[in-house]
Short mmCIF file of C-alpha atoms and ligand atoms in Angstrom, two decimals:
data_model
loop_
_atom_site.label_atom_id
_atom_site.label_comp_id
_atom_site.label_asym_id
_atom_site.label_seq_id
_atom_site.Cartn_x
_atom_site.Cartn_y
_atom_site.Cartn_z
CA UNK S 26 0.00 0.00 0.00
CA UNK S 27 1.02 3.56 -0.61
CA UNK S 28 0.59 5.48 2.64
CA UNK S 29 0.80 9.24 3.03
CA UNK S 30 3.10 10.67 5.68
CA UNK S 31 0.08 11.38 7.89
CA UNK S 32 -1.10 7.78 7.53
CA UNK S 33 2.37 6.47 8.31
CA UNK S 34 2.47 8.63 11.42
CA UNK S 35 -0.88 7.27 12.56
CA UNK S 36 0.32 3.71 11.96
CA UNK S 37 3.44 4.44 13.98
CA UNK S 38 1.31 5.53 16.93
CA UNK S 39 2.04 9.27 16.75
CA UNK S 40 -1.65 10.05 17.29
CA UNK S 41 -2.24 7.60 20.08
CA UNK S 42 -2.77 3.90 20.57
CA UNK S 43 -6.38 3.74 19.35
CA UNK S 44 -5.61 5.34 16.00
CA UNK S 45 -2.55 3.12 15.67
CA UNK S 46 -4.70 0.00 16.19
CA UNK S 47 -7.35 1.36 13.82
CA UNK S 48 -4.78 2.07 11.11
CA UNK S 49 -3.22 -1.35 11.59
CA UNK S 50 -6.64 -2.96 11.10
CA UNK S 51 -7.36 -0.85 8.00
CA UNK S 52 -3.99 -1.67 6.43
CA UNK S 53 -4.64 -5.39 6.93
CA UNK S 54 -8.12 -4.97 5.45
CA UNK S 55 -6.82 -2.97 2.48
CA UNK S 56 -4.12 -5.56 1.81
CA UNK S 57 -6.72 -8.33 1.77
CA UNK S 58 -8.79 -6.34 -0.74
CA UNK S 59 -5.77 -5.48 -2.87
CA UNK S 60 -6.31 -1.73 -2.37
CA UNK S 61 -3.33 0.49 -3.13
CA UNK S 62 -4.29 3.52 -1.07
CA UNK S 63 -6.85 4.96 1.30
CA UNK S 64 -9.67 7.35 0.49
CA UNK S 65 -10.34 10.16 2.97
CA UNK S 66 -13.79 9.94 4.49
CA UNK S 67 -15.66 12.21 6.84
CA UNK S 68 -18.96 10.36 6.68
CA UNK S 69 -19.09 7.09 8.56
CA UNK S 70 -22.15 5.12 9.64
CA UNK S 71 -21.73 2.09 11.85
CA UNK S 72 -22.30 0.69 15.31
CA UNK S 73 -19.09 1.84 17.05
CA UNK S 74 -18.43 0.08 20.34
CA UNK S 75 -22.10 -0.74 20.66
CA UNK S 76 -23.01 -3.97 22.38
CA UNK S 77 -26.03 -6.12 22.94
CA UNK S 78 -26.53 -7.52 26.42
CA UNK S 79 -25.19 -10.83 25.10
CA UNK S 80 -21.93 -9.25 23.89
CA UNK S 81 -21.63 -7.19 27.05
CA UNK S 82 -22.01 -10.27 29.24
CA UNK S 83 -19.53 -12.19 27.10
CA UNK S 84 -16.81 -9.63 27.82
CA UNK S 85 -17.91 -9.22 31.42
CA UNK S 86 -17.33 -12.93 32.00
CA UNK S 87 -13.81 -12.50 30.60
CA UNK S 88 -12.73 -9.69 32.88
CA UNK S 89 -14.32 -6.44 31.70
CA UNK S 90 -17.00 -4.99 29.49
CA UNK S 91 -16.38 -1.25 29.44
CA UNK S 92 -17.01 0.69 26.22
CA UNK S 93 -13.27 0.92 25.68
CA UNK S 94 -12.81 -2.82 26.21
CA UNK S 95 -15.40 -3.73 23.59
CA UNK S 96 -14.23 -1.04 21.17
CA UNK S 97 -10.59 -2.17 21.51
CA UNK S 98 -10.94 -5.94 21.54
CA UNK S 99 -13.99 -6.39 19.32
CA UNK S 100 -14.18 -3.38 16.98
CA UNK S 101 -10.45 -2.82 16.52
CA UNK S 102 -9.42 -6.47 16.83
CA UNK S 103 -6.68 -5.26 19.21
CA UNK S 104 -4.90 -7.47 21.72
CA UNK S 105 -5.08 -4.89 24.50
CA UNK S 106 -7.51 -2.30 25.78
CA UNK S 107 -6.60 1.23 24.70
CA UNK S 108 -8.09 4.66 25.52
CA UNK S 109 -10.63 5.57 22.83
CA UNK S 110 -10.77 9.27 21.86
CA UNK S 111 -13.70 11.17 20.35
CA UNK S 112 -14.51 10.23 16.75
CA UNK S 113 -14.80 12.45 13.71
CA UNK S 114 -17.71 14.90 13.80
CA UNK S 115 -19.62 13.20 11.02
CA UNK S 116 -19.92 9.74 12.48
CA UNK S 117 -23.33 8.26 13.16
CA UNK S 118 -24.75 5.21 14.85
CA UNK S 119 -27.18 3.06 12.86
CA UNK S 120 -30.13 1.07 14.21
CA UNK S 121 -30.02 -0.68 17.58
CA UNK S 122 -31.81 -3.47 19.39
CA UNK S 123 -34.71 -1.93 21.30
CA UNK S 124 -37.08 1.01 21.57
CA UNK S 125 -36.00 3.28 24.45
CA UNK S 126 -39.62 3.93 25.44
CA UNK S 127 -41.62 0.86 24.35
CA UNK S 128 -39.04 -1.78 25.31
CA UNK S 129 -41.44 -3.50 27.70
CA UNK S 130 -43.99 -3.93 24.88
CA UNK S 131 -41.15 -5.44 22.85
CA UNK S 132 -40.57 -8.00 25.59
CA UNK S 133 -37.12 -6.66 26.50
CA UNK S 134 -35.75 -6.92 30.04
CA UNK S 135 -34.99 -3.98 32.28
CA UNK S 136 -31.37 -5.15 32.29
CA UNK S 137 -31.27 -4.92 28.47
CA UNK S 138 -32.84 -1.46 28.57
CA UNK S 139 -30.43 -0.16 31.22
CA UNK S 140 -27.49 -1.54 29.30
CA UNK S 141 -28.70 0.10 26.09
CA UNK S 142 -28.98 3.48 27.80
CA UNK S 143 -25.44 3.21 29.16
CA UNK S 144 -24.24 2.11 25.74
CA UNK S 145 -25.89 5.13 24.15
CA UNK S 146 -24.35 7.52 26.67
CA UNK S 147 -20.89 6.07 25.94
CA UNK S 148 -21.42 6.42 22.19
CA UNK S 149 -22.54 10.02 22.53
CA UNK S 150 -19.60 10.80 24.80
CA UNK S 151 -17.31 9.74 21.94
CA UNK S 152 -18.80 12.32 19.59
CA UNK S 153 -20.99 9.96 17.59
CA UNK S 154 -24.46 11.04 16.48
CA UNK S 155 -26.99 8.58 17.83
CA UNK S 156 -29.39 8.47 14.89
CA UNK S 157 -30.40 4.85 15.61
CA UNK S 158 -31.84 4.18 12.20
CA UNK S 159 -31.21 2.24 9.00
CA UNK S 160 -32.20 5.41 7.09
CA UNK S 161 -29.58 7.99 8.12
CA UNK S 162 -30.03 9.65 4.72
CA UNK S 163 -33.60 10.65 5.72
CA UNK S 164 -32.69 12.18 9.06
CA UNK S 165 -29.69 14.41 8.80
CA UNK S 166 -26.90 12.42 7.17
CA UNK S 167 -27.20 12.95 3.43
CA UNK S 168 -23.73 12.77 1.84
CA UNK S 169 -22.81 14.81 -1.24
CA UNK S 170 -22.58 13.38 -4.75
CA UNK S 171 -19.18 11.71 -5.15
CA UNK S 172 -18.34 11.87 -1.44
CA UNK S 173 -16.35 8.95 -0.03
CA UNK S 174 -18.28 7.33 2.80
CA UNK S 175 -17.88 4.25 4.96
CA UNK S 176 -21.32 2.87 5.72
CA UNK S 177 -22.72 -0.34 7.11
CA UNK S 178 -26.34 -1.47 6.58
CA UNK S 179 -27.06 -2.88 3.13
CA UNK S 180 -30.23 -0.84 2.49
CA UNK S 181 -28.43 2.40 3.37
CA UNK S 182 -25.36 1.49 1.30
CA UNK S 183 -27.35 0.87 -1.87
CA UNK S 184 -29.26 4.15 -1.37
CA UNK S 185 -26.02 6.08 -0.73
CA UNK S 186 -24.39 4.74 -3.89
CA UNK S 187 -27.35 4.70 -6.25
CA UNK S 188 -29.67 7.56 -5.33
CA UNK S 189 -27.16 10.06 -3.94
CA UNK S 190 -24.16 9.04 -6.04
CA UNK S 191 -21.89 9.03 -2.99
CA UNK S 192 -19.37 6.21 -2.71
CA UNK S 193 -19.23 3.38 -0.21
CA UNK S 194 -18.68 -0.34 -0.05
CA UNK S 195 -20.77 -2.35 2.37
CA UNK S 196 -18.49 -1.96 5.34
CA UNK S 197 -18.48 -3.89 8.58
CA UNK S 198 -18.43 -2.92 12.20
CA UNK S 199 -14.64 -3.15 12.40
CA UNK S 200 -13.87 -1.05 9.32
CA UNK S 201 -16.44 1.63 10.17
CA UNK S 202 -15.19 1.93 13.74
CA UNK S 203 -11.60 2.22 12.49
CA UNK S 204 -12.72 4.77 9.87
CA UNK S 205 -14.40 6.88 12.57
CA UNK S 206 -11.05 7.20 14.31
CA UNK S 207 -8.81 7.70 11.29
CA UNK S 208 -11.01 9.23 8.55
CA UNK S 209 -9.64 6.55 6.18
CA UNK S 210 -11.17 3.67 4.24
CA UNK S 211 -9.60 1.50 1.51
CA UNK S 212 -9.94 3.17 -1.89
CA UNK S 213 -11.32 0.11 -3.57
CA UNK S 214 -14.58 -1.16 -5.10
CA UNK S 215 -17.37 1.39 -5.25
CA UNK S 216 -14.97 4.22 -4.42
CA UNK S 217 -13.57 3.87 -7.95
CA UNK S 218 -15.23 4.92 -11.22
CA UNK S 219 -14.41 1.69 -12.95
CA UNK S 220 -16.31 -0.37 -10.40
CA UNK S 221 -19.49 1.67 -10.74
CA UNK S 222 -20.47 0.81 -14.30
CA UNK S 223 -23.61 -1.20 -14.95
CA UNK S 224 -23.32 -4.90 -15.73
CA UNK S 225 -26.89 -6.07 -16.42
CA UNK S 226 -29.64 -4.33 -18.39
CA UNK S 227 -33.20 -4.82 -17.15
CA UNK S 228 -35.99 -3.51 -19.35
CA UNK S 229 -39.12 -2.95 -17.25
CA UNK S 230 -42.22 -3.78 -19.27
CA UNK S 231 -44.93 -3.36 -16.63
CA UNK S 232 -45.79 -0.16 -14.73
CA UNK S 233 -43.70 0.17 -11.56
CA UNK S 234 -44.92 3.21 -9.64
CA UNK S 235 -45.51 2.53 -5.93
CA UNK S 236 -43.80 0.92 -2.95
CA UNK S 237 -45.32 -2.47 -3.66
CA UNK S 238 -44.22 -2.52 -7.29
CA UNK S 239 -40.79 -0.97 -6.64
CA UNK S 240 -40.21 -3.50 -3.85
CA UNK S 241 -41.05 -6.41 -6.14
CA UNK S 242 -38.88 -5.08 -8.96
CA UNK S 243 -35.96 -4.70 -6.53
CA UNK S 244 -36.49 -8.21 -5.22
CA UNK S 245 -36.59 -9.62 -8.74
CA UNK S 246 -33.47 -7.70 -9.78
CA UNK S 247 -31.42 -8.79 -6.76
CA UNK S 248 -32.32 -12.43 -7.40
CA UNK S 249 -31.23 -12.15 -11.02
CA UNK S 250 -28.04 -10.11 -10.82
CA UNK S 251 -26.86 -11.09 -7.31
CA UNK S 252 -23.86 -8.81 -6.58
CA UNK S 253 -23.72 -7.12 -9.94
CA UNK S 254 -24.94 -3.68 -11.00
CA UNK S 255 -28.32 -3.59 -12.73
CA UNK S 256 -29.34 -0.77 -15.06
CA UNK S 257 -33.07 -0.17 -15.52
CA UNK S 258 -34.97 1.30 -18.41
CA UNK S 259 -38.67 1.27 -19.18
CA UNK S 260 -41.76 1.78 -17.07
CA UNK S 261 -40.25 2.82 -13.73
CA UNK S 262 -41.92 6.02 -12.56
CA UNK S 263 -42.70 8.09 -9.47
CA UNK S 264 -39.09 7.94 -8.30
CA UNK S 265 -39.48 9.28 -4.76
CA UNK S 266 -37.00 8.64 -1.97
CA UNK S 267 -39.31 6.18 -0.19
CA UNK S 268 -39.64 4.06 -3.32
CA UNK S 269 -35.87 3.93 -3.80
CA UNK S 270 -35.66 3.02 -0.10
CA UNK S 271 -37.86 -0.06 -0.55
CA UNK S 272 -36.39 -0.95 -3.92
CA UNK S 273 -32.73 -0.94 -2.84
CA UNK S 274 -33.46 -2.77 0.41
CA UNK S 275 -35.20 -5.53 -1.56
CA UNK S 276 -32.40 -5.80 -4.16
CA UNK S 277 -29.84 -6.04 -1.37
CA UNK S 278 -31.84 -8.88 0.25
CA UNK S 279 -32.56 -11.28 -2.60
CA UNK S 280 -29.10 -10.48 -3.98
CA UNK S 281 -26.18 -8.37 -2.85
CA UNK S 282 -26.89 -5.26 -4.91
CA UNK S 283 -24.88 -2.29 -3.63
CA UNK S 284 -25.40 0.01 -6.62
CA UNK S 285 -28.02 0.29 -9.37
CA UNK S 286 -28.67 2.78 -12.09
CA UNK S 287 -32.03 3.91 -13.48
CA UNK S 288 -31.67 5.72 -16.75
CA UNK S 289 -32.90 9.29 -16.51
CA UNK S 290 -33.48 8.90 -12.76
CA UNK S 291 -30.31 8.16 -10.79
CA UNK S 292 -27.38 10.59 -10.98
CA UNK S 293 -24.82 8.39 -12.72
CA UNK S 294 -27.22 7.31 -15.47
CA UNK S 295 -28.20 10.29 -17.61
CA UNK S 296 -28.15 7.86 -20.57
CA UNK S 297 -27.97 4.11 -21.03
CA UNK S 298 -24.47 4.46 -22.42
CA UNK S 299 -23.29 6.49 -19.42
CA UNK S 300 -24.72 3.90 -17.02
CA UNK S 301 -22.65 1.16 -18.67
CA UNK S 302 -19.63 3.41 -19.15
CA UNK S 303 -19.50 2.44 -22.80
CA UNK S 304 -19.32 -1.30 -22.05
CA UNK S 305 -21.73 -3.94 -23.28
CA UNK S 306 -24.07 -5.44 -20.68
CA UNK S 307 -23.18 -8.95 -19.52
CA UNK S 308 -26.85 -9.88 -19.73
CA UNK S 309 -30.13 -8.33 -20.88
CA UNK S 310 -33.28 -9.19 -18.92
CA UNK S 311 -36.94 -8.25 -19.14
CA UNK S 312 -39.26 -7.66 -16.20
CA UNK S 313 -42.78 -8.29 -17.48
CA UNK S 314 -46.04 -9.74 -16.19
CA UNK S 315 -44.62 -13.27 -15.79
CA UNK S 316 -41.57 -12.08 -13.80
CA UNK S 317 -43.79 -9.84 -11.65
CA UNK S 318 -46.13 -12.75 -10.85
CA UNK S 319 -43.21 -15.06 -10.08
CA UNK S 320 -41.74 -12.47 -7.71
CA UNK S 321 -45.04 -11.96 -5.89
CA UNK S 322 -45.40 -15.72 -5.45
CA UNK S 323 -41.84 -16.04 -4.15
CA UNK S 324 -42.47 -13.29 -1.58
CA UNK S 325 -45.64 -15.05 -0.43
CA UNK S 326 -44.28 -18.56 -0.61
CA UNK S 327 -44.49 -19.32 3.09
CA UNK S 328 -47.88 -17.73 3.78
CA UNK S 329 -50.60 -20.36 4.29
CA UNK S 330 -52.67 -19.20 7.28
CA UNK S 331 -54.88 -16.18 6.48
CA UNK S 332 -55.31 -15.30 10.17
CA UNK S 333 -52.85 -12.45 10.63
CA UNK S 334 -51.83 -11.64 14.20
CA UNK S 335 -49.14 -9.02 13.47
CA UNK S 336 -48.74 -6.29 10.89
CA UNK S 337 -45.29 -4.71 10.72
CA UNK S 338 -44.66 -1.58 8.67
CA UNK S 339 -41.48 0.46 8.42
CA UNK S 340 -38.73 -1.56 6.78
CA UNK S 341 -36.54 0.32 6.02
CA UNK S 342 -37.61 2.72 8.77
CA UNK S 343 -40.75 4.60 7.76
CA UNK S 344 -40.57 8.15 6.45
CA UNK S 345 -43.08 10.63 7.83
CA UNK S 346 -45.18 10.35 4.65
CA UNK S 347 -45.51 6.59 5.20
CA UNK S 348 -46.80 7.09 8.73
CA UNK S 349 -49.24 9.66 7.36
CA UNK S 350 -50.33 7.11 4.79
CA UNK S 351 -50.89 4.43 7.46
CA UNK S 352 -52.99 6.86 9.52
CA UNK S 353 -54.95 7.85 6.42
CA UNK S 354 -55.64 4.20 5.54
CA UNK S 355 -56.75 3.43 9.10
CA UNK S 356 -59.22 6.29 8.72
CA UNK S 357 -60.24 6.33 12.38
CA UNK S 358 -60.97 2.58 12.52
CA UNK S 359 -59.60 0.30 15.22
CA UNK S 360 -57.44 -2.68 14.45
CA UNK S 361 -58.70 -6.19 15.21
CA UNK S 362 -58.36 -7.36 18.84
CA UNK S 363 -56.61 -10.42 17.37
CA UNK S 364 -53.94 -8.38 15.63
CA UNK S 365 -51.11 -5.97 16.48
CA UNK S 366 -49.79 -3.13 14.35
CA UNK S 367 -46.24 -1.93 14.95
CA UNK S 368 -44.71 0.75 12.72
CA UNK S 369 -40.93 1.18 12.95
CA UNK S 370 -39.17 4.46 12.27
CA UNK S 371 -36.27 6.61 13.43
CA UNK S 372 -36.57 8.62 16.63
CA UNK S 373 -36.34 11.86 14.64
CA UNK S 374 -39.27 10.94 12.38
CA UNK S 375 -41.22 9.79 15.45
CA UNK S 376 -40.84 13.28 16.93
CA UNK S 377 -42.36 14.68 13.74
CA UNK S 378 -45.15 12.09 13.91
CA UNK S 379 -45.82 13.08 17.54
CA UNK S 380 -46.02 16.76 16.59
CA UNK S 381 -48.46 16.06 13.76
CA UNK S 382 -50.77 13.95 15.92
CA UNK S 383 -49.95 10.82 13.91
CA UNK S 384 -48.60 8.85 16.85
CA UNK S 385 -51.85 9.48 18.71
CA UNK S 386 -53.91 8.52 15.64
CA UNK S 387 -52.04 5.22 15.34
CA UNK S 388 -52.35 4.59 19.08
CA UNK S 389 -56.07 5.41 19.04
CA UNK S 390 -56.44 2.72 16.37
CA UNK S 391 -54.63 0.25 18.62
CA UNK S 392 -51.20 0.39 16.94
CA UNK S 393 -47.77 1.55 18.10
CA UNK S 394 -44.97 3.56 16.51
CA UNK S 395 -41.60 2.24 17.62
CA UNK S 396 -38.11 3.58 17.05
CA UNK S 397 -34.47 2.57 16.80
CA UNK S 398 -34.94 -1.07 15.80
CA UNK S 399 -37.29 -3.46 13.97
CA UNK S 400 -38.62 -6.97 14.36
CA UNK S 401 -35.74 -8.52 12.42
CA UNK S 402 -32.89 -6.62 14.08
CA UNK S 403 -34.33 -6.60 17.61
CA UNK S 404 -35.87 -10.06 17.16
CA UNK S 405 -38.96 -8.67 18.75
CA UNK S 406 -42.61 -9.25 17.88
CA UNK S 407 -45.89 -9.19 19.77
CA UNK S 408 -46.10 -12.25 22.00
CA UNK S 409 -47.61 -15.29 20.30
CA UNK S 410 -47.14 -14.03 16.73
CA UNK S 411 -47.51 -16.80 14.17
CA UNK S 412 -48.45 -14.90 11.01
CA UNK S 413 -47.21 -11.46 9.96
CA UNK S 414 -48.27 -9.15 7.12
CA UNK S 415 -45.63 -6.90 5.56
CA UNK S 416 -45.33 -4.27 2.84
CA UNK S 417 -41.55 -4.65 2.70
CA UNK S 418 -39.92 -7.20 0.41
CA UNK S 419 -36.77 -7.01 2.54
CA UNK S 420 -38.58 -7.82 5.76
CA UNK S 421 -40.56 -10.57 3.98
CA UNK S 422 -37.24 -12.11 2.99
CA UNK S 423 -35.74 -12.06 6.48
CA UNK S 424 -38.42 -12.15 9.17
CA UNK S 425 -39.88 -15.64 8.52
CA UNK S 426 -36.36 -17.09 8.51
CA UNK S 427 -35.26 -15.23 11.65
CA UNK S 428 -38.40 -15.69 13.73
CA UNK S 429 -39.86 -18.93 12.32
CA UNK S 430 -43.23 -17.44 11.38
CA UNK S 431 -45.41 -17.22 8.28
CA UNK S 432 -45.42 -13.99 6.30
CA UNK S 433 -47.66 -12.34 3.73
CA UNK S 434 -46.35 -9.62 1.45
CA UNK S 435 -48.62 -7.01 -0.12
CA UNK S 436 -49.44 -3.34 -0.43
CA UNK S 437 -49.61 -1.00 2.54
CA UNK S 438 -53.39 -1.02 1.99
CA UNK S 439 -53.42 -4.86 2.14
CA UNK S 440 -51.49 -4.70 5.41
CA UNK S 441 -53.76 -2.11 7.03
CA UNK S 442 -56.80 -4.14 5.91
CA UNK S 443 -55.22 -7.19 7.57
CA UNK S 444 -54.66 -5.18 10.77
CA UNK S 445 -58.32 -4.12 10.84
CA UNK S 446 -59.86 -7.50 9.96
CA UNK S 447 -57.21 -9.88 11.27
CA UNK S 448 -57.34 -11.65 7.88
CA UNK S 449 -55.10 -11.60 4.85
CA UNK S 450 -56.91 -10.71 1.64
CA UNK S 451 -54.07 -9.49 -0.51
CA UNK S 452 -53.70 -10.57 -4.10
CA UNK S 453 -51.89 -9.54 -7.24
CA UNK S 454 -54.10 -7.37 -9.41
FE1 LIG R 512 -34.20 -1.27 8.86
FE2 LIG R 512 -34.85 -3.44 10.15
FE3 LIG R 512 -35.43 -3.22 7.65
S1 LIG R 512 -33.09 -2.21 10.52
S2 LIG R 512 -33.82 -2.00 6.79
S3 LIG R 512 -36.21 -1.91 9.32
S4 LIG R 512 -34.57 -5.04 8.59
#
């Protein structure tokens, strides 16, 4: 690797032991990737030093579980505990494991809650913004076009690369924590122009214009291209942030899509030729009625019982407009006594929902708005849940596997209807 003088000094320990360990980890990581240099980054999203109760107790049983212990031994892969200084100003913490207010409803213990609060205080004390969401780009961390970032969370990574045109690989806890200390990340993969060209062309032959349709198209595309870079043309319309949010999350679930281009929509695809950088696509695919039907059936493949006892909305975390939509669809009606409705969002959006009376409207209907986590990440659902209804292709992919339940996938309207009636009546029109 070619290191600058400043990077060499950090590696030599001139800026303290923590930065030395972080640089050592990043050099090992860059060598494994085959990177030749580092990119400077001042936008890092991760889970620095954060610990679940399980992780905390693991270290406690081995002699100590302070924030610095976990950051040193786990995040930095160091062989000793070192003092951890404040991070760069633009570092943020992604989603966590429980709602700081509704943790009892989530079935979490007081011990887990108390630990999470201490964890959060430690994170804040190190200069990290506690956004606690998988959608940092909606709540105060929107990078610039072309900016080098170091982000975890697959749904955020694909949004950052594709919709904003900023540059990040899907980083891990270790590399993001090290990047928060050093402001460095290997200049490799999606940081480089050459890596960002499209590989597969997908012509969309059916109208794709809402969350449901965008989610299915993303799920289809991820399954087809896996970790490659799809380029879309055709009938994709209504390109709002919340649709990209569902689309990218789905494509990163059925496959490993970290970047996509939509011609005339996303910033690196003004034309088809620009999206492919002058290269020929490796494969040309068509998304028509048959592919749409196949995708819908795949997403509903484990739903057999129409009695729905849980409706979960907000994956990725709901934007304010989605909470407004849920309240509008509820239209003053109460949800079934046999069903629960939990909507997940960020704590910042929840404050907006509170101010607009939306939280009260959802509560009056019998539902709850929760923050910081979700059913998949927190592994939390209403007690006794057997069948869930979802409007997120990503959550439909993961939740049945993680929690061993049945899942139905449909429109937000289908899900709200299921919450009100306790029955699944969704279908593909
Ligand atoms: Fe976010 Fe949970 Fe979905 S963290 S992207 S809501 S799986």
